[in-house]
XYZ file of C-alpha atoms in Angstrom:
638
model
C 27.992 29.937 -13.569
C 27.557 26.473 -13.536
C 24.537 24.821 -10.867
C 26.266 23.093 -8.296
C 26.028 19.225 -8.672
C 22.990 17.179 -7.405
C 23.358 14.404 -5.311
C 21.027 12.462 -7.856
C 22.974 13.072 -10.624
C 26.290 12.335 -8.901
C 25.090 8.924 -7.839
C 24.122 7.800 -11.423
C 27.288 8.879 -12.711
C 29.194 7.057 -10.092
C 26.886 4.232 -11.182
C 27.727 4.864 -15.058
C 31.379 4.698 -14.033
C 31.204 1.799 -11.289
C 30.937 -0.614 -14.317
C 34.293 -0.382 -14.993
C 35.710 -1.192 -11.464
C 36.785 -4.929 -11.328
C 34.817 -7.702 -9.009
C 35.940 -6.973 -5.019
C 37.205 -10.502 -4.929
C 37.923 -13.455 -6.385
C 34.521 -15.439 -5.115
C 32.525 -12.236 -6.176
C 33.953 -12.556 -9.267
C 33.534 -16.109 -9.814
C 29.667 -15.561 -8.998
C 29.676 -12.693 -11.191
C 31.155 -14.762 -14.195
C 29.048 -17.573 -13.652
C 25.719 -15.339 -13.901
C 26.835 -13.424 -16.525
C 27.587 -16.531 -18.328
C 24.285 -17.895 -18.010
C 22.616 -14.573 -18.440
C 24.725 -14.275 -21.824
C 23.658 -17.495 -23.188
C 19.760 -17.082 -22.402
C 19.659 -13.383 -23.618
C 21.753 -14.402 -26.715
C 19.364 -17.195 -27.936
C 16.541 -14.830 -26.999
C 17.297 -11.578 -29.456
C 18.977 -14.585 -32.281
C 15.252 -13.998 -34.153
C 15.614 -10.135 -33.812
C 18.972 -10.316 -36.048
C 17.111 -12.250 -39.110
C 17.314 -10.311 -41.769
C 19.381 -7.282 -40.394
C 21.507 -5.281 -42.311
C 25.380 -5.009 -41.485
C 25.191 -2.045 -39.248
C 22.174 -3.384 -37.080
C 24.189 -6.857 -36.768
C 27.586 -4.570 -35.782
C 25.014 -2.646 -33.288
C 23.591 -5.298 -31.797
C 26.844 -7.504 -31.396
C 27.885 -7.559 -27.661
C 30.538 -5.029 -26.991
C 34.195 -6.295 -25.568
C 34.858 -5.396 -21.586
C 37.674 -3.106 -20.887
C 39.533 -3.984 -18.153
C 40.596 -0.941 -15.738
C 42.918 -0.848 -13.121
C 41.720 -0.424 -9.520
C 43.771 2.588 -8.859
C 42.183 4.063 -12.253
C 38.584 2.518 -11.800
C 38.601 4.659 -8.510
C 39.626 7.875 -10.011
C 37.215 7.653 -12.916
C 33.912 6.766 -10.019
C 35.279 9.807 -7.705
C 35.667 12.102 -10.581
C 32.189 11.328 -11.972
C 30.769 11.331 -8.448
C 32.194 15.144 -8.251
C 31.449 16.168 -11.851
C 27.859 17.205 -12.905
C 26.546 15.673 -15.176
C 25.517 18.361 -18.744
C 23.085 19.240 -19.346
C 20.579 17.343 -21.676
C 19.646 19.269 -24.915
C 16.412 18.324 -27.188
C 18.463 16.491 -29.634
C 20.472 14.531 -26.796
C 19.325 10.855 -26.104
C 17.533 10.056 -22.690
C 16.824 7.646 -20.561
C 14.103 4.898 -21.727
C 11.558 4.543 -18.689
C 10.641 0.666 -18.817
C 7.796 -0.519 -17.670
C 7.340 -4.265 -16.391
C 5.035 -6.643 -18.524
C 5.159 -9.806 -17.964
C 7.662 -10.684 -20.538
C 10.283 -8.997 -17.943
C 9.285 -11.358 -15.003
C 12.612 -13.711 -15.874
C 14.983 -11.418 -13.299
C 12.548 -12.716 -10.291
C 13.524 -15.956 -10.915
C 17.358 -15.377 -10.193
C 17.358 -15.435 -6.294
C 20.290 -17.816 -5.555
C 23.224 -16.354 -7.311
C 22.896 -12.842 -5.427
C 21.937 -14.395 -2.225
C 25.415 -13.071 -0.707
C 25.519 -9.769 -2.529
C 24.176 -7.006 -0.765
C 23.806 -3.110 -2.540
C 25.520 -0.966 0.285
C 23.969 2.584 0.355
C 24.796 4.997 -0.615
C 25.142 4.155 -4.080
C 23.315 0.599 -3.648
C 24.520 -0.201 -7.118
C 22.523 -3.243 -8.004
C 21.098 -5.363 -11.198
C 17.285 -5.351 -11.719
C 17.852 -9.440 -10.588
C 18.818 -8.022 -7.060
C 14.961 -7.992 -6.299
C 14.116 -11.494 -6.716
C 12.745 -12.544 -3.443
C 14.803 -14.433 -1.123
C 11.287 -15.321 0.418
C 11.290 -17.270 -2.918
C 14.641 -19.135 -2.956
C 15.253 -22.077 -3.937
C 15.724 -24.892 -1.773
C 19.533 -25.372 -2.568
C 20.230 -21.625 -1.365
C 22.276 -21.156 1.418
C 23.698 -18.571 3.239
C 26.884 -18.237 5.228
C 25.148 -17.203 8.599
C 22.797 -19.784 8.696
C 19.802 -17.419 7.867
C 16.587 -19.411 6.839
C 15.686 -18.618 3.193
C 12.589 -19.387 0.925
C 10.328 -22.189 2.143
C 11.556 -21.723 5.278
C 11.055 -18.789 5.971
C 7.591 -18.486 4.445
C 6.838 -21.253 7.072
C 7.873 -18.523 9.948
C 5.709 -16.076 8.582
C 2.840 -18.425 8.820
C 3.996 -19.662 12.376
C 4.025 -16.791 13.553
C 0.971 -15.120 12.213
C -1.010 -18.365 13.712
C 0.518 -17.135 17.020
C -1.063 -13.386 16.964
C -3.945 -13.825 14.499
C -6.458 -13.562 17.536
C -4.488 -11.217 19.566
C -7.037 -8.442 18.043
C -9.707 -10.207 18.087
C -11.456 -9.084 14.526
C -14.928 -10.498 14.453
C -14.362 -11.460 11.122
C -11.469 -13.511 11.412
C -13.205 -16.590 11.437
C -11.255 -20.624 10.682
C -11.777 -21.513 6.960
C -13.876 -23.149 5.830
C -12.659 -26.770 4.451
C -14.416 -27.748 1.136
C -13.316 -31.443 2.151
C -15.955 -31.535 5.408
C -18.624 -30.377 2.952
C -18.438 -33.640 0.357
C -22.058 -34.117 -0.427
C -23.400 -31.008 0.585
C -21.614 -28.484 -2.086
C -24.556 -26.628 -2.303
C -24.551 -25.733 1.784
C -20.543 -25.221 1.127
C -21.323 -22.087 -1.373
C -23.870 -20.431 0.748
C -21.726 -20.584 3.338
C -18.720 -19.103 1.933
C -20.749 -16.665 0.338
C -21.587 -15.191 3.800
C -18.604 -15.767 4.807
C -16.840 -13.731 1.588
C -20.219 -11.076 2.294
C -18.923 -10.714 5.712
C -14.874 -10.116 4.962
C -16.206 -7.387 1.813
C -18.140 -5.558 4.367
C -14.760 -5.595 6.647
C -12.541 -4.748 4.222
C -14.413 -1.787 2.610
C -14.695 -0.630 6.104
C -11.033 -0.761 7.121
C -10.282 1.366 3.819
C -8.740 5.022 5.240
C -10.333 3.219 9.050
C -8.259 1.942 11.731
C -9.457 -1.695 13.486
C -10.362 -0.482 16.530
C -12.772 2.001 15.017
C -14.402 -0.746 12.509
C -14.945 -3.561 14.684
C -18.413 -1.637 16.632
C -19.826 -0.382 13.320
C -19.061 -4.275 11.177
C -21.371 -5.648 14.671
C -24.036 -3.416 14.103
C -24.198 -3.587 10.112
C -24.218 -7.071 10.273
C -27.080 -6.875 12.994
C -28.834 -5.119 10.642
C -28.221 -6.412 7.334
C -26.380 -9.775 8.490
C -26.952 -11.525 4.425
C -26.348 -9.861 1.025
C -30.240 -10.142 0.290
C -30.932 -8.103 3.541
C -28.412 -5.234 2.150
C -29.754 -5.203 -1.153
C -33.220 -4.650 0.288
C -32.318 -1.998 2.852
C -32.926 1.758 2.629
C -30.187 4.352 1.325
C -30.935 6.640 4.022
C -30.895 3.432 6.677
C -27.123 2.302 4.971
C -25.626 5.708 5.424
C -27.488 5.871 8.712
C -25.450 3.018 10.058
C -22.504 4.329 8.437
C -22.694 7.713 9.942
C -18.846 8.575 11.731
C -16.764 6.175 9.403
C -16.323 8.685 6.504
C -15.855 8.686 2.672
C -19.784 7.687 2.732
C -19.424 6.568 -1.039
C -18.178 3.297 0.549
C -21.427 2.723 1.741
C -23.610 2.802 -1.224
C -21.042 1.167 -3.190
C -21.454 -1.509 -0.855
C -25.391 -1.429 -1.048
C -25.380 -0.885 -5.019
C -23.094 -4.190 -5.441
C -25.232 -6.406 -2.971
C -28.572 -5.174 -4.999
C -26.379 -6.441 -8.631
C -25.222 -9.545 -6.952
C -28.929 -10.121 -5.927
C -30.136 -9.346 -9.780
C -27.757 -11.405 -11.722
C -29.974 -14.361 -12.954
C -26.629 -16.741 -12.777
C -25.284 -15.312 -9.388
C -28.550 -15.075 -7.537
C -26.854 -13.169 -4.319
C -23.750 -15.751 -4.788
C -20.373 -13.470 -4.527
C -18.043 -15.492 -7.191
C -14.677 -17.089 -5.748
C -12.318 -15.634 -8.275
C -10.519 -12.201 -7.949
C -10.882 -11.422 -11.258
C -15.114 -11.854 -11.493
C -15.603 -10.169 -8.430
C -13.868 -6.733 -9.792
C -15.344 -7.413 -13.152
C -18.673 -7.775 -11.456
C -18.878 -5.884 -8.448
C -19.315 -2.473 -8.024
C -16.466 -0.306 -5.684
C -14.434 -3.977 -5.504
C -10.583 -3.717 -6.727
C -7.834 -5.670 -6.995
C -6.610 -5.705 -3.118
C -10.390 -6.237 -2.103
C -11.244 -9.298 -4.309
C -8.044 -10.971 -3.620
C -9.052 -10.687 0.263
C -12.611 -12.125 -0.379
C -11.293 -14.890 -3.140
C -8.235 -16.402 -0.563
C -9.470 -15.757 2.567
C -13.179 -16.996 1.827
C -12.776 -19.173 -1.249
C -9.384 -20.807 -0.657
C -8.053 -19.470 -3.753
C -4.266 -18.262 -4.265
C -4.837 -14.788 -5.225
C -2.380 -11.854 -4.108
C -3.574 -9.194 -1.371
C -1.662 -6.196 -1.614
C -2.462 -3.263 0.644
C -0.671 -0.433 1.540
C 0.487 -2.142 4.521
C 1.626 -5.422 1.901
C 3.585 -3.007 -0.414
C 6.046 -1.433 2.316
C 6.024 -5.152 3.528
C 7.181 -6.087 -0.018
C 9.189 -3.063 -1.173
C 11.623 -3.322 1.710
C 11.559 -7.250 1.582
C 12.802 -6.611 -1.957
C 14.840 -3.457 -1.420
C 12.816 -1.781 -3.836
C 13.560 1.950 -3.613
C 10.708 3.252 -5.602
C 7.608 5.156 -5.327
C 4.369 3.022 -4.581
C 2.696 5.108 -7.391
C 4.256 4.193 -10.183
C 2.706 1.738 -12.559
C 6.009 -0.703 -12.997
C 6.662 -0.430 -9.127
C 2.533 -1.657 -8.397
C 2.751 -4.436 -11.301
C 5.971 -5.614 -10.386
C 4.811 -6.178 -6.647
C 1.386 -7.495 -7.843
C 3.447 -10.409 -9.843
C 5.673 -10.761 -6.607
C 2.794 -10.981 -4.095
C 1.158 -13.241 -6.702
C 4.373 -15.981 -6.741
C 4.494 -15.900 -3.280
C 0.919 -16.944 -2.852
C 1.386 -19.457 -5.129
C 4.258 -21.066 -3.576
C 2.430 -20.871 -0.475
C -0.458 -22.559 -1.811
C 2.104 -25.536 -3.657
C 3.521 -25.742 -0.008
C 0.666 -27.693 1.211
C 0.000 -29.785 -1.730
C 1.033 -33.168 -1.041
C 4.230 -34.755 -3.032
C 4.031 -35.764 -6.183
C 1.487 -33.306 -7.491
C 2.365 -31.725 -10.668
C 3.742 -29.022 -10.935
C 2.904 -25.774 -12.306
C -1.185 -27.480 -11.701
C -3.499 -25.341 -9.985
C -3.229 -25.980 -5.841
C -6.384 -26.972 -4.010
C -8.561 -24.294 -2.295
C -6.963 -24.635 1.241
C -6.947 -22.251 3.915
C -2.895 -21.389 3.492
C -3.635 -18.572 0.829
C -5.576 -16.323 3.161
C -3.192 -16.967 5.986
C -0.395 -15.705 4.093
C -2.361 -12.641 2.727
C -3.203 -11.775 6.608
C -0.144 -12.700 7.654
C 1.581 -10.091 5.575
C -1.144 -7.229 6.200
C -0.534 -8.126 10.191
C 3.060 -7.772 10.180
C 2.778 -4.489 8.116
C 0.458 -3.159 10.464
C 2.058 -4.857 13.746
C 5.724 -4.729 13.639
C 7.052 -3.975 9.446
C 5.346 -0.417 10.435
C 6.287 2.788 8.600
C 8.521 3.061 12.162
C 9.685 -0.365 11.893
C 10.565 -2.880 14.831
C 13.074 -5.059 12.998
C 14.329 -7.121 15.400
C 10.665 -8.564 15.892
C 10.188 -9.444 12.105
C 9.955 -13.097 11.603
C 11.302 -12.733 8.372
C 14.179 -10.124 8.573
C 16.208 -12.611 7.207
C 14.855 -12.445 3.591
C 14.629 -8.835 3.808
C 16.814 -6.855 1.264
C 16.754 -3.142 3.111
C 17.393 -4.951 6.658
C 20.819 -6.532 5.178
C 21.519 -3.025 3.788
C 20.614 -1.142 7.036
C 23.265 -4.086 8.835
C 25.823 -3.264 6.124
C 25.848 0.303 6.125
C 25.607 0.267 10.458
C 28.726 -2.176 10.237
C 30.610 0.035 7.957
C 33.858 0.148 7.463
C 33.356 -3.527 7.743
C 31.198 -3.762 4.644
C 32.088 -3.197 1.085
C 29.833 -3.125 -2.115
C 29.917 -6.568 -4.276
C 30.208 -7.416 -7.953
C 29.240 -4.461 -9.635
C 27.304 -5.804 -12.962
C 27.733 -4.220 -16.412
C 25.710 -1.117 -16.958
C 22.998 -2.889 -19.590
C 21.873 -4.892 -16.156
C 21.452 -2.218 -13.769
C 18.374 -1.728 -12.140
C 15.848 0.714 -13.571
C 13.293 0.470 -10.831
C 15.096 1.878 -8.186
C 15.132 5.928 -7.900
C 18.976 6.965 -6.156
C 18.683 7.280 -2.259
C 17.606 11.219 -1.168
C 20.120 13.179 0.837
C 19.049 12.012 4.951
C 21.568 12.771 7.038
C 20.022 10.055 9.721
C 20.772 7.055 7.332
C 24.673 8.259 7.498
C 24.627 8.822 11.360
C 27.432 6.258 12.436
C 26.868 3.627 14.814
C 28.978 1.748 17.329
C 30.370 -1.275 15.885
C 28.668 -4.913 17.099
C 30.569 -7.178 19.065
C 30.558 -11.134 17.916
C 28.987 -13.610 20.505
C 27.799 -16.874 20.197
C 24.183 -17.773 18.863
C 21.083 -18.409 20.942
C 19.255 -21.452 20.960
C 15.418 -21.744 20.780
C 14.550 -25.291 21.603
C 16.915 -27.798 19.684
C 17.196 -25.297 16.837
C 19.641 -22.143 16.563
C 18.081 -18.879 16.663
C 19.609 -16.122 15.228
C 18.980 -12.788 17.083
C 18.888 -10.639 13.337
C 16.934 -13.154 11.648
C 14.413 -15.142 14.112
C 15.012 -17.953 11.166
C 15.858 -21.543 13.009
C 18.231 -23.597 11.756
C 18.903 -27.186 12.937
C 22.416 -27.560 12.320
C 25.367 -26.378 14.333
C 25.016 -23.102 16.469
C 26.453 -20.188 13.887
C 28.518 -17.128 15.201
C 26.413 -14.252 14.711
C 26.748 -10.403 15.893
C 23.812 -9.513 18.260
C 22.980 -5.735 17.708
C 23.910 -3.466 19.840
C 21.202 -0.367 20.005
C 23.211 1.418 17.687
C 22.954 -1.083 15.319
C 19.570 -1.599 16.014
C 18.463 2.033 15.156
C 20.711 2.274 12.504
C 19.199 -0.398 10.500
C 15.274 0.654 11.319
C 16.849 4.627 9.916
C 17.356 2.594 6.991
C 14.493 0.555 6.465
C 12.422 3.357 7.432
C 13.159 4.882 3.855
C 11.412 2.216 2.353
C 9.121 2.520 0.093
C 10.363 5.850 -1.500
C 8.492 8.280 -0.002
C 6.304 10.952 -2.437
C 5.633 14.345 -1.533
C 1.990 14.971 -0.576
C 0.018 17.268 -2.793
C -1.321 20.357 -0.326
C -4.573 20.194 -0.018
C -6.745 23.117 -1.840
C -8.143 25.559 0.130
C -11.703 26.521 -0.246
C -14.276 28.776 1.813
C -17.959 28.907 1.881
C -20.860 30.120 3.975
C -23.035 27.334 5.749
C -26.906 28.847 6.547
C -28.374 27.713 10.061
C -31.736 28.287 8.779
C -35.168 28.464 10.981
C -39.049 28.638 10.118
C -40.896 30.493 12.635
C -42.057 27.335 14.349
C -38.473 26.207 15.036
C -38.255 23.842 12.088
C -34.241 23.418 10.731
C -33.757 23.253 6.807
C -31.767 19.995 5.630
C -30.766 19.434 1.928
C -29.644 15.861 0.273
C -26.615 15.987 -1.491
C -26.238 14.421 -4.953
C -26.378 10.348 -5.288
C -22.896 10.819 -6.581
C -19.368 12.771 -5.860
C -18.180 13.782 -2.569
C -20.529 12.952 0.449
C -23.351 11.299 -1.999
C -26.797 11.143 -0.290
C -25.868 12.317 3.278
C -27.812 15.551 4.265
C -26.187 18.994 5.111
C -27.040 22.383 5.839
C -28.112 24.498 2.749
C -24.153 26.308 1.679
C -22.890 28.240 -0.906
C -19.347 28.819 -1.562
C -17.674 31.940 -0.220
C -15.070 33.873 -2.662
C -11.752 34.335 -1.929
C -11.337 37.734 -2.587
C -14.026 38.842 -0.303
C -13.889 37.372 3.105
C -14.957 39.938 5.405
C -18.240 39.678 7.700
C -20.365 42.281 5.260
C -19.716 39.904 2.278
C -21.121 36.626 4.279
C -23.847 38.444 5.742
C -25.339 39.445 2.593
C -24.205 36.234 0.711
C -26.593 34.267 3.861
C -29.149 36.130 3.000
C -29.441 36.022 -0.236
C -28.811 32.064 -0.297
C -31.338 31.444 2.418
C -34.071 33.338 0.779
C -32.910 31.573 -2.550
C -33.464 28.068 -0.679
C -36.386 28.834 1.449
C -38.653 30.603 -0.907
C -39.442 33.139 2.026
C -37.911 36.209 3.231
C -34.548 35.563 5.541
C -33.419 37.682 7.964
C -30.132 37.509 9.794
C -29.783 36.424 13.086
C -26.194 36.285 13.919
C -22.403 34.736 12.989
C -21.921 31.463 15.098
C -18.451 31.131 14.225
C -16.000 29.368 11.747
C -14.828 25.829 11.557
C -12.308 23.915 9.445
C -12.679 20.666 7.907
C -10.148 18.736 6.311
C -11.213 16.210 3.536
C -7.976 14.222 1.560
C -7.529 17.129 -0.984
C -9.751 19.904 0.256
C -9.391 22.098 3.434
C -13.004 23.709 3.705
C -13.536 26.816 5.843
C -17.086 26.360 6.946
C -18.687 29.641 8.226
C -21.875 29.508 10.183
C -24.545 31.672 10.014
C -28.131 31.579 11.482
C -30.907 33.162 9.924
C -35.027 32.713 10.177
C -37.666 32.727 7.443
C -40.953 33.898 9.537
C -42.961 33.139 6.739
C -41.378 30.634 5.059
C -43.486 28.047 2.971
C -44.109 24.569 3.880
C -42.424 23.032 1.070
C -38.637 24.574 0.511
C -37.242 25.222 -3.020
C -36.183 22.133 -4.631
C -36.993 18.182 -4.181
C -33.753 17.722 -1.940
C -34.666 19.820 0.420
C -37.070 19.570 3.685
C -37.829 21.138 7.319
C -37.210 19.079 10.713
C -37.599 19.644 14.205
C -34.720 20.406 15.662
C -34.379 17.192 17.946
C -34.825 15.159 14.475
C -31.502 17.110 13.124
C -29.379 14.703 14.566
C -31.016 11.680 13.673
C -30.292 12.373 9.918
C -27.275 11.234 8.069
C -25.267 14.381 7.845
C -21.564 15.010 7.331
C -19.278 15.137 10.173
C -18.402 18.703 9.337
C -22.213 19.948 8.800
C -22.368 17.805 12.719
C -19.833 20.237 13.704
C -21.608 23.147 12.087
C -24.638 22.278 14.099
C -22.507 22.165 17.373
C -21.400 25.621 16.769
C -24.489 26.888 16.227
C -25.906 24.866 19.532
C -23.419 26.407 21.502
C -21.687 22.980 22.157
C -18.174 24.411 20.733
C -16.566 27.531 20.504
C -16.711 30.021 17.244
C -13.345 28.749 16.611
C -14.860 24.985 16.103
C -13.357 24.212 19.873
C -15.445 22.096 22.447
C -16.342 24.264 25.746
């Protein structure tokens, strides 16, 4: 018995087969023929060296292959019979489908916003050319669209506008006014020092906000930079003083990454503590900065127009683009590197004054950092993984909004020119099976628009327009929520690995005058350099209380050098790390005779009020708790 067909496979069938539909009207097809035509001509004199030399067959191959013309009527039949159909199965000898990957030879399609300004890719199918994804954000100044909606460098001036309008609503200590190389003429040397503290001061925020919400970062940035408030400061600091400071953010490897690239700042003979300006030297130079990090530090700091792409940035960009695509794939990451890159570009080329040549590098100015934080605020404020569309400056550029609209306005909507099969997006993955994104909403009623000030405002878009007031359909909630189901699903989402599950038995361990046994963990790995509770892992085939009993004892006489003896079970607690669900199980014990100096250079007595003082995990914190009597044996506080 054949499988029952997959909705995956039926939708690139139906997208094999939609090729040979005709254009849905005569403008669509005029728009189509016009593209193609230029298309045609660039990717003919393009591949002309590649037929040099070929033999017959290659030249017959390579020759563009005449368009058959189907019928409507038939066109339909063939897409709902290969919509139906599944698809065979492949066998080893059967051809498959190339994965591409995006280099930068591939970048042309980004440049073809204005002809598929109009043409939306309905869902389900969202049939669609790779050019679909060119940002509208990035149209030309010729584009327009029928509704008025504000496009390219208009609508990157909204963005802008309205991130200068909520940039202190948060009020992040180290969002601080740039600082202008022009009221520094004469004193360059005052200028770097002072964006090197200010570029020491945004690393030290951004590492912090990695896995960290703001609210949580803003007390612990105040009291690092009271501590260590320059880059000489942290490279002179203790280990045990950094981690210290750190103790309750988590993922402590953040923290001597941050002191071990301050101390090789410091050493360079050329840098001399200096941070460099450009993203590229600071991830070539310093240690635990990446690509999202240095671009922060070089725009925000050093003027320069260098793309900041967070996770917050990508499901900004993916759904601005209506890219359907997992975030971890390497031509889905490069492709919105090189978009986030032309954008802050253009940004920066917005403020240069006319007549500058173009294609010239743009001035340090403070515009590149703006739009990089203006793009990380509305993916954390309002483009959220629950988005609030209707608030989005920018909704008008934004490819998975127009769907959302076009699929909630259905039977209204149809799908556009449907381009040949060679041009079809391979970025895009088919949309899963959601039964929210088909829930049917009311249909909008028309009114007229509303004006902010002198200029129209569109209730969809938020994009002014100082021409005539345009008819547009205000949402009714139905619409509303249909379109946020839809835009919800972007990026694609990818299933999270379960985390492992491991066991071990944590030792509580006493000298006779009261003294508690701490162990440093490794400079490197998992919780480098922060002190815990001497543990051994607990196997899974033998959990019961006789096993950890005599495992506690046998590890604590191990450590201690001394004869344990067991004092009791305190009780279990669970701690969850990003891959690894531990099972911590608490046991105290006492070494009467224990001798002064433990087993190994890592490890060391304290007095019991001292325990706390020390940089220990959160879960060994919790450990001590339990055995304290502060929680429950279940890990609960009383």
């Amino acid at each position: 018995m054949s499988a029952p067909p997959r909705r995956g496979a039926a939708v690139r069938a139906a997208a094999r087969m939609a090729r040979l539909s005709p254009p849905s009207s005569p403008r669509a097809h005029d728009q189509r023929g016009s593209s193609a035509a230029s298309s045609s001509s660039s990717s003919s004199s393009a591949a002309a060296p590649a037929h040099e030399g070929a033999s017959d067959d290659e030249r017959q191959a390579a020759a563009p292959r005449k368009r058959r013309r189907v019928s409507p009527a038939r066109s339909a039949a063939a897409v709902k019979h290969a919509a139906a159909s599944p698809l065979p199965r492949r066998t080893a000898s059967a051809p498959t489908r190339r994965k591409r990957s995006v280099g930068a030879a591939e970048w042309a399609f980004l440049d073809a916003a204005e002809p598929h300004v109009q043409a939306v890719a309905v869902p389900p199918l969202r049939v669609h050319a790779r050019s679909y994804h060119a940002p509208l954000l990035l149209a030309p100044p010729s584009t327009e669209r029928p509704d008025g909606a504000v496009l390219g460098r208009a609508a990157r001036s909204a963005l802008l506008g309205w991130y200068d309008g909520v940039a202190q609503q948060r009020a992040m200590p180290w969002r601080k006014p740039f600082l202008d190389p022009a009221a520094y003429i004469g004193r360059e040397a005052e200028l770097r020092a002072a964006q090197t503290q200010r570029a020491y001061e945004i690393w030290i925020s951004e590492i912090m906000l990695q896995q960290t919400r703001v609210e949580t970062v803003i007390p612990y940035f105040e009291r690092w930079l009271a501590a260590w408030p320059t880059v000489r400061d942290l490279a002179a600091a203790s280990t045990d003083d950094v981690l210290a400071v750190w103790k309750g953010l988590g993922y402590y490897s953040r923290a001597t990454r941050l002191q071990s690239g301050a101390q090789k700042l410091v050493a360079d003979p050329e840098l001399r503590g200096l941070l460099p300006r450009t993203a590229h030297e600071l991830v070539a130079v310093v240690p635990g900065v990446g690509p999202y990090t240095a671009g922060a530090i070089s725009a925000i700091a050093f003027g320069e127009a260098a793309p900041m792409v967070d996770g917050n940035v990508q499901r900004v960009l993916s759904r601005q683009l209506g890219l359907y695509a997992s975030m971890k794939s390497s031509a889905t990451t490069q492709l919105l590197t090189e978009v986030a890159s032309r954008l802050v570009r253009a940004v920066a080329e917005d403020g240069e004054p006319k007549g500058s040549a173009k294609g010239s590098t743009p001035k340090p100015s403070d515009r590149p950092g703006r739009w990089g934080q203006a793009l990380m605020e509305l993916g954390a404020t309002i483009c959220k993984p629950k988005p609030e569309c209707l608030r989005c400056p920018i909704s008008s550029t934004c490819r998975a909004f127009a769907e959302g609209e076009a699929l909630a306005r259905k039977p209204l909507s149809r799908q556009e020119a449907v381009p040949d099969m060679e041009d079809m997006c391979d970025l895009c993955e088919p949309l899963s099976d959601d039964d929210e994104t088909n829930a049917a909403a009311p249909a909008p009623v028309a009114t007229a628009a509303k004006k902010v000030g002198g200029a129209v405002q569109t209730k969809l878009s938020f994009g002014a327009k100082s021409k005539a007031a345009v008819k547009v359909a205000e949402p009714s909630a139905g619409i509303e929520v249909a379109i946020e189901r839809h835009v919800r699903r972007f990026p694609r989402k990818t299933e999270k690995k379960e985390a492992r599950l491991e066991q071990c038995v944590v030792c509580i361990l006493r000298r006779e005058d009261g003294r508690v046994m701490l162990e440093q963990r490794p400079e490197h790995g998992l919780l480098a350099s922060l002190f815990e509770f001497p543990a051994t892992p607990l196997r899974s085939d033998d959990l019961s209380s006789s096993a950890q009993r005599a495992l506690a004892l046998s590890h604590a006489t191990l450590v201690s050098g001394g004869q344990a003896s067991y004092v009791r079970s305190a009780g279990s607690i669970t701690h969850l790390f990003s891959h690894i669900r531990l099972v911590m199980h608490v046991h105290e014990l006492r070494v009467p005779e224990a001798p002064a100096k433990p087993n190994g250079e890592r490890r060391k007595w304290y007095a019991e009020e001292e325990v706390e003082k020390q940089s220990i995990s959160t879960g060994n914190a919790r450990c001590w708790a339990l055995a304290q009597g502060k929680t429950s044996k279940k890990g609960k506080e009383k």
